[in-house]
Amino acid sequence: MDKNFQEEQLTGVSKFTPPLYQQRYQFIKDLVEKYKPQKVADLGCADCTLLWMLKFCSCIEVLAGLDICASIMKEKIHRLSPLPVDYLQPAERSLTVTLHHGSVADKDPCMLGFDLVTCIELIEHLQESELKKFPEVVFGFMAPKRVVISTPNSEFNPLLPGGVLFRHPDHKFEWDRAQFQSWALETARRYGYSVEFTGVGHPPTGMENVGFCTQIGVFVRKNPQASTSAQSENPPEAVYKTVFKAVYPSLKDEKHLQNAVISEVIFRAQMIKQSLLGRLMSEHEDYNDDPTERSSNFQPSMNWCSEDLEKLVMEKSTESFVDGSVVYIPLTTIFSFPKVNQLCGTLEKLCKLIAGKVTLSSDGSAVMLNVEHEEN
Amino acid sequence: GLQISAGFQELTLADRGGRRRDFYDLGVNTRQTIEHVQESKIGSSGARIKLTANYFRLTSRPQWALYQYHVAYNPEMEARRLRSALLFQHEELIGKTHAFDGSVLFLPKKLGNKVTEVFSRTRNGEDVKITITLTNELPPTSPTCLQFYNIIFRRILKMLNLQQIGRNYYNPSDPINIPSHRMMVWPGFTSSILQYEESIMLCTDVSHKVLRSETVLDFMYSLYYQVEEQRFRDTCAKELIGSIVLTKYNNRTYRVDDIDWDSNPQHTFRKADGSEISYVEYYRRQYNQEITDLNQPALISQSRRRGGNMQGPVVLIPELCFLTGLTEKMRSDFNMMKDLAVHTRVPPEQRQHEIGKLINYIQKDDNVQKELRDWGLSFDSNLLSFTGRVVQSEKIFQSGNAFDYNPEFADWSKETRGAPLICAKPLDNWLLIYTRRNYDIANTLLQNLFKVTPSMGIRMNKATMIEVDDRTEAYLKVLQQSITPDTNIAVCILSSSRKDKYDAIKKFLCTDCPIPSQCVLARTLSKPQAVMAIATKIALQMNCKMGGELWSVEIPLKQVMIVGIDCYHDTVSGKQSVAGFVASLNQTMTRWFSRCAIQSRGQELVDGLKVCLQTALRDWFKWNKYLPSRIVVYRDGVGDGQLNTLVNYEVPQFLDCLKSVGKDYNPRLTVIVVKKRVNTRFFTQSGRGLKNPPPGTIVDVEVTRPEWYDFFIVSQAVRNGCVTPTHYNVIYDTSKLKPDHVQRLTYKLCHMYYNWPGVVRVPAPCQYAHKLAFLVGQSIRREPSLLLSDKLYYL
């Protein structure tokens, strides 16, 4: 608990830039960017800082956390909830974040099928009995594609101020490189993984022989196919308690997709209508007696959404027409807007999504908008 | 004591999202200083009416108390989480229900001993002695407890999966989409738990949050295509400064205070660890947010949290920010506001239903019920019901005629149509200025004024008609050349609602060349079927601007000067606030003295108000040949949490100012704070449903605050949605007037606003002060000439 804080006390903030815990998290983030796992679990997630960082990684669709202490997990739990903005512009990907209260010494089926499992500064907190069960639970049962385990390198300790035995009062042990590597190699061998060693927190010049301050083992399962045999035979009972679950709004959800499409269709149709009715033009006219110099050098860059709004709208509006007090805007016109196109994929899909929600012409080929007179 | 309350503040801070201001003005006890309302502050007149309000009683177990403990560790433990973990090793002693911030512990039960010592062991075997000392036994009504209830209630709202935005909570799962404006409206609730007259209650109301599904950058792009380039920056500033934005990466709201056009996302900043990083890089690394437009400017938000670790201005990237709320421009879009009102103007019946839903959730959700039960708290499931009073409607007097009208509509435009005015100012010599395009419209206006003015008693000559080019300078030049000392009023017909032209004309005619003026939008007169009605309105408005009087109500109180004050705060060019000050000049309250105080940064508004009061008294003396023996000040424009400043600073300054008038001058002073934006709603039974209470409804029981001399009045009638009562808080009073008389006087004054032939929601002087402050703040930006001060030139 509070390992980041304790460590900073010991190592001194100035020692590592950025702070060591951030380097560890960044290490995981870089790994995620590289291998694009969809399902990631953090064991010993504490106050969920790593999970919070990972939720911004767009490849991840399932994010799970596990900790033995429920109150620490809950402390900053709100950071894992969707933001108002996530509702305003639902993301393309789906994302579910779940937090479980339980021990890494226990098996629970909710931890199956992950691409990456991280155990950052976890094992040194485990009691001997827990540490014994740990490889079987993580590598034997969960059997994710990748496992990352980090732990202090005790060879580095003499370089740290304070001269205490362990870096954190709750540590049960701190291993040197040989100890960690032999444990890791043995574990990897037993469960069919390969392992590579690295670390974060470079030693000062001249002292390179002590190794990284934090040592890291990256385990990769040799058999790329999920070894479902061992798991499916006798799935254990669920023992973890779910303390938090958040399902993020996503365009994969028909409801959100429909809302997004309808919004976009009506907004575009309105724009075309206004352009058609020449309102944009007359407004320009209204404002043109101002003699001040041109002073703006903020040029909206056109590459932003490959839509030169003005040009596009002008172009589009020629395909639309006014009949009496109704403006007709062909669906094909609306569909040609990149954003609409991207959301729907096909014109059929567009028709299906807006059916009954947007007023269409009798043959269903155009959006109808009334020409209301401006009141004031 | 001190340390503990500081600790509790932290708890408050965390749960409230970092706001520390006392929004509810707790602990400002003004009633105790007003002798004659110690026993009762309740009025008597009017017919009884059964009402319900959006309040729910909070009930607690008998003998309920909150126990506050101080927790100490030996050896000292630094980390808060470690402290928590060590303490809760003793859950069997403490219980499952607690609130702990690291040093202050709140429990719903009392521990066996005043001081309890327990031992915990850290996981590496270190023994720690924990001393838990009872420091306070808080009764349900203590201020700390009230804060505590609000925290618990906020926890409950979070449990119900509502999203906190600003001070309120919203339901994101069921939004109302308004795609044509890229808007989304989230339904939600405001809530506060306070000690009211008889009991502690939850006041909750339906609230709507307008969110926009476009980023600030999207908004800038579309603005760029709508206005020409040289106006782009100004328009951006006008539209964006003052608005509240949400970011893509955290759950905070920021107020946009400035736009830095010299900055862009490639600029760097210094991180806490001292390293330099560009915004692009930072947001990519930290939040995986790609910034695509590298030329966009930066938004600047001045951090408003005091003492926090977020010092100095915050720089925001437009592409990563979403807008909330409505801009001025949207507000002036009639069609959009109509669309929006359909969703946000919730009528009484539906409002009660929505509020009921929240209470239902609370009663039904097991987790919420458990949390409440554990603390020994519960809420009534029914709306608070009680009895209010409806005072008699006022007769409208106009030149010897007394008019009755339907009190339910609070409007007498029909009844008084065509009746002679109390005082009609002649239009002997006046200007009518128009562009060539609007020649016909100018003539239409003139002809219609000739039709409608005779019955009012207004003598009218043909105007001096002047055609101008549609340029600001042309208007100003013509005005300069044509206005003579005999000119009664200048009427300008404008072809568009361009603000700069309007501003320039108003500025010129209020300062350089002070005469009354009337600007009319050509469009307003373009509908033939409505022209008569509009000409009538314009004639009345012009008459008021020239110092005429329209109607009056009976005001029995003699020798009283009524003052209204309201403020305008400039959000765009910032820094400047304007206070409008309006004081009655005659017994019938038909003539008013108007002046404003402009406050620049670092200056106190009250200094200007003192000057206003002095001149008002001087003018009163000129009119009446004596000084008023009573002064009643209606003070509007007071923000949440500012009451204390008003009581301790502004009122003493008023008293000082009165003292300076003369040794023997000792008028009775009443200061009443007027608040229009309240969450209180009243309903009354109508058949089997609910409806708004009728105009004239007064409430001075149950939902008022025991430490204040306060009351609510519903004075106006609304056509749709729920009526908002106005809250009046008498913070200073040496008048010895009975509460009933103060209430009646207040209601009478709501009938005296000449721009509306009906009852308005605040006393007329407040509405006038509002109008004045708005005109000066928005258009004139310096003090108008005092030559105009005896006219309602700003209507």
CSV table of C-alpha atoms in Angstrom, one decimal, chain B residues 20-229:
chain,number,residue,atom,x,y,z
B,20,ARG,CA,-15.0,25.3,-0.6
B,21,ARG,CA,-17.3,28.4,-0.8
B,22,ASP,CA,-20.2,28.5,1.5
B,23,PHE,CA,-22.9,28.5,-1.1
B,24,TYR,CA,-25.7,28.4,1.4
B,25,ASP,CA,-24.7,31.4,3.5
B,26,LEU,CA,-24.7,29.2,6.6
B,27,GLY,CA,-23.9,30.9,9.8
B,28,VAL,CA,-25.0,34.4,8.7
B,29,ASN,CA,-27.6,35.1,11.4
B,30,THR,CA,-29.3,38.4,10.6
B,31,ARG,CA,-32.6,37.8,12.3
B,32,GLN,CA,-31.2,38.0,15.8
B,33,THR,CA,-30.3,41.7,15.2
B,34,ILE,CA,-33.8,42.7,14.2
B,35,GLU,CA,-35.7,43.1,17.4
B,36,HIS,CA,-39.3,43.2,16.2
B,37,VAL,CA,-39.2,39.8,14.5
B,38,GLN,CA,-37.7,37.8,17.3
B,39,GLU,CA,-41.1,36.3,18.2
B,40,SER,CA,-42.5,36.0,14.7
B,41,LYS,CA,-41.7,36.9,11.1
B,42,ILE,CA,-45.0,35.7,9.8
B,43,GLY,CA,-47.5,37.9,7.8
B,44,SER,CA,-51.2,37.7,8.2
B,45,SER,CA,-53.2,39.0,5.2
B,46,GLY,CA,-54.6,37.1,2.3
B,47,ALA,CA,-56.5,33.9,1.8
B,48,ARG,CA,-55.0,30.6,2.9
B,49,ILE,CA,-53.8,28.3,0.2
B,50,LYS,CA,-52.6,24.7,0.4
B,51,LEU,CA,-49.2,24.3,-1.1
B,52,THR,CA,-46.6,21.7,-1.6
B,53,ALA,CA,-42.9,22.3,-2.2
B,54,ASN,CA,-39.9,20.4,-3.6
B,55,TYR,CA,-38.7,19.6,-0.1
B,56,PHE,CA,-38.3,16.4,1.8
B,57,ARG,CA,-37.8,16.1,5.5
B,58,LEU,CA,-34.7,14.4,6.7
B,59,THR,CA,-35.4,12.2,9.7
B,60,SER,CA,-33.0,10.6,12.0
B,61,ARG,CA,-33.3,8.1,14.8
B,62,PRO,CA,-34.4,9.5,18.1
B,63,GLN,CA,-31.4,10.8,20.1
B,64,TRP,CA,-29.4,10.8,16.9
B,65,ALA,CA,-26.0,12.4,17.1
B,66,LEU,CA,-22.8,12.3,15.0
B,67,TYR,CA,-19.7,11.5,17.0
B,68,GLN,CA,-16.5,13.2,16.1
B,69,TYR,CA,-13.2,11.6,17.1
B,70,HIS,CA,-9.6,12.6,16.7
B,71,VAL,CA,-7.3,9.7,15.8
B,72,ALA,CA,-3.6,9.8,16.6
B,73,TYR,CA,-0.8,7.3,15.9
B,74,ASN,CA,2.3,6.4,17.8
B,75,PRO,CA,4.7,6.1,16.1
B,76,GLU,CA,3.5,8.7,13.8
B,77,MET,CA,2.2,7.3,10.5
B,78,GLU,CA,2.5,9.6,7.5
B,79,ALA,CA,0.5,8.0,4.7
B,80,ARG,CA,-3.2,8.4,4.9
B,81,ARG,CA,-3.9,5.0,3.4
B,82,LEU,CA,-1.8,3.3,6.0
B,83,ARG,CA,-3.6,5.2,8.7
B,84,SER,CA,-6.9,4.1,7.4
B,85,ALA,CA,-5.8,0.5,7.0
B,86,LEU,CA,-4.4,0.4,10.6
B,87,LEU,CA,-7.5,2.0,12.1
B,88,PHE,CA,-9.9,-0.3,10.3
B,89,GLN,CA,-8.1,-3.4,11.6
B,90,HIS,CA,-10.5,-2.6,14.5
B,91,GLU,CA,-13.7,-2.7,12.6
B,92,GLU,CA,-15.4,-4.7,15.3
B,93,LEU,CA,-14.9,-1.7,17.6
B,94,ILE,CA,-15.6,1.1,15.1
B,95,GLY,CA,-18.2,-0.5,13.0
B,96,LYS,CA,-18.7,-0.7,9.3
B,97,THR,CA,-20.1,2.8,9.0
B,98,HIS,CA,-17.7,5.6,9.2
B,99,ALA,CA,-16.2,8.6,7.5
B,100,PHE,CA,-12.5,9.1,8.0
B,101,ASP,CA,-10.1,11.6,6.4
B,102,GLY,CA,-6.9,10.5,8.1
B,103,SER,CA,-7.3,12.3,11.3
B,104,VAL,CA,-11.0,13.0,11.9
B,105,LEU,CA,-13.3,10.1,12.3
B,106,PHE,CA,-17.1,10.4,12.2
B,107,LEU,CA,-19.2,7.6,13.6
B,108,PRO,CA,-23.0,7.2,14.0
B,109,LYS,CA,-22.4,5.5,17.4
B,110,LYS,CA,-20.6,6.4,20.5
B,111,LEU,CA,-17.6,4.3,21.5
B,112,GLY,CA,-17.5,2.9,25.1
B,113,ASN,CA,-14.9,5.3,26.3
B,114,LYS,CA,-14.0,8.9,25.7
B,115,VAL,CA,-10.5,7.9,24.9
B,116,THR,CA,-9.9,4.5,23.4
B,117,GLU,CA,-6.4,3.0,22.8
B,118,VAL,CA,-5.9,0.2,20.4
B,119,PHE,CA,-2.9,-1.5,18.9
B,120,SER,CA,-2.4,-2.4,15.3
B,121,ARG,CA,0.4,-4.2,13.6
B,122,THR,CA,1.7,-3.3,10.2
B,123,ARG,CA,2.3,-6.1,7.8
B,124,ASN,CA,6.0,-6.2,8.6
B,125,GLY,CA,5.3,-6.5,12.3
B,126,GLU,CA,5.7,-3.0,13.6
B,127,ASP,CA,3.3,-2.2,16.5
B,128,VAL,CA,1.4,1.0,16.3
B,129,LYS,CA,-0.6,2.6,19.1
B,130,ILE,CA,-3.8,4.3,18.0
B,131,THR,CA,-5.5,6.8,20.3
B,132,ILE,CA,-9.2,7.6,19.4
B,133,THR,CA,-10.4,10.6,21.3
B,134,LEU,CA,-14.0,11.9,21.3
B,135,THR,CA,-13.8,15.6,20.5
B,136,ASN,CA,-17.4,16.4,19.7
B,137,GLU,CA,-20.9,15.1,20.0
B,138,LEU,CA,-22.8,16.8,17.2
B,139,PRO,CA,-26.6,17.3,17.4
B,140,PRO,CA,-28.5,16.8,14.1
B,141,THR,CA,-28.7,20.5,13.5
B,142,SER,CA,-25.1,21.5,14.0
B,143,PRO,CA,-23.4,23.1,10.9
B,144,THR,CA,-20.9,20.3,10.7
B,145,CYS,CA,-23.7,17.8,10.6
B,146,LEU,CA,-25.4,19.7,7.8
B,147,GLN,CA,-22.2,19.6,5.8
B,148,PHE,CA,-22.0,16.0,6.6
B,149,TYR,CA,-25.5,15.2,5.3
B,150,ASN,CA,-24.7,17.0,2.1
B,151,ILE,CA,-21.6,14.8,1.6
B,152,ILE,CA,-23.6,11.7,2.3
B,153,PHE,CA,-26.2,12.7,-0.1
B,154,ARG,CA,-23.7,13.4,-2.8
B,155,ARG,CA,-22.3,9.9,-2.2
B,156,ILE,CA,-25.8,8.6,-2.7
B,157,LEU,CA,-26.2,10.5,-6.0
B,158,LYS,CA,-22.9,9.0,-7.2
B,159,MET,CA,-24.2,5.5,-6.2
B,160,LEU,CA,-27.2,6.2,-8.5
B,161,ASN,CA,-24.7,6.6,-11.4
B,162,LEU,CA,-25.4,10.3,-11.8
B,163,GLN,CA,-22.6,12.4,-13.2
B,164,GLN,CA,-21.4,15.4,-11.3
B,165,ILE,CA,-21.0,18.5,-13.4
B,166,GLY,CA,-20.3,21.6,-11.4
B,167,ARG,CA,-22.5,21.6,-8.4
B,168,ASN,CA,-25.3,19.3,-9.7
B,169,TYR,CA,-25.8,15.7,-10.7
B,170,TYR,CA,-27.0,14.6,-14.1
B,171,ASN,CA,-28.2,11.4,-15.7
B,172,PRO,CA,-26.1,10.7,-18.9
B,173,SER,CA,-28.0,7.5,-19.9
B,174,ASP,CA,-31.1,9.2,-21.1
B,175,PRO,CA,-30.2,12.5,-22.8
B,176,ILE,CA,-32.4,14.7,-24.9
B,177,ASN,CA,-30.8,15.3,-28.3
B,178,ILE,CA,-31.2,18.5,-30.2
B,179,PRO,CA,-29.1,17.6,-33.3
B,180,SER,CA,-29.9,20.8,-35.3
B,181,HIS,CA,-27.8,22.7,-32.7
B,182,ARG,CA,-25.4,19.9,-31.8
B,183,MET,CA,-26.8,20.0,-28.3
B,184,MET,CA,-27.5,17.4,-25.8
B,185,VAL,CA,-29.5,18.1,-22.6
B,186,TRP,CA,-29.0,15.9,-19.6
B,187,PRO,CA,-31.7,15.8,-17.0
B,188,GLY,CA,-30.5,15.9,-13.5
B,189,PHE,CA,-31.0,17.3,-10.0
B,190,THR,CA,-29.9,20.1,-7.8
B,191,SER,CA,-29.8,19.2,-4.2
B,192,SER,CA,-29.0,20.7,-0.9
B,193,ILE,CA,-29.8,19.7,2.7
B,194,LEU,CA,-30.2,22.6,5.1
B,195,GLN,CA,-31.8,23.5,8.4
B,196,TYR,CA,-35.1,25.2,7.5
B,197,GLU,CA,-37.7,26.7,9.7
B,198,GLU,CA,-39.0,23.6,11.4
B,199,SER,CA,-36.7,20.8,10.3
B,200,ILE,CA,-33.8,19.7,8.3
B,201,MET,CA,-34.8,19.1,4.7
B,202,LEU,CA,-33.6,18.1,1.3
B,203,CYS,CA,-34.5,20.6,-1.3
B,204,THR,CA,-34.2,19.0,-4.7
B,205,ASP,CA,-35.2,20.3,-8.1
B,206,VAL,CA,-35.1,19.2,-11.7
B,207,SER,CA,-32.1,20.7,-13.4
B,208,HIS,CA,-31.0,20.5,-17.0
B,209,LYS,CA,-27.4,20.6,-18.3
B,210,VAL,CA,-26.9,21.8,-21.8
B,211,LEU,CA,-23.9,20.1,-23.3
B,212,ARG,CA,-22.7,20.4,-26.8
B,213,SER,CA,-21.4,17.6,-28.9
B,214,GLU,CA,-18.8,19.7,-30.5
B,215,THR,CA,-15.4,20.7,-29.4
B,216,VAL,CA,-14.3,24.3,-28.9
B,217,LEU,CA,-12.2,23.9,-32.0
B,218,ASP,CA,-15.2,22.7,-34.1
B,219,PHE,CA,-17.1,25.7,-32.8
B,220,MET,CA,-14.2,28.0,-33.8
B,221,TYR,CA,-14.2,26.5,-37.2
B,222,SER,CA,-17.8,27.1,-37.9
B,223,LEU,CA,-17.6,30.6,-36.5
B,224,TYR,CA,-14.7,31.2,-38.8
B,225,TYR,CA,-16.9,30.6,-41.8
B,226,GLN,CA,-19.8,32.7,-40.4
B,227,VAL,CA,-18.0,35.9,-39.7
B,228,GLU,CA,-15.4,37.7,-41.6
B,229,GLU,CA,-11.8,37.4,-40.7
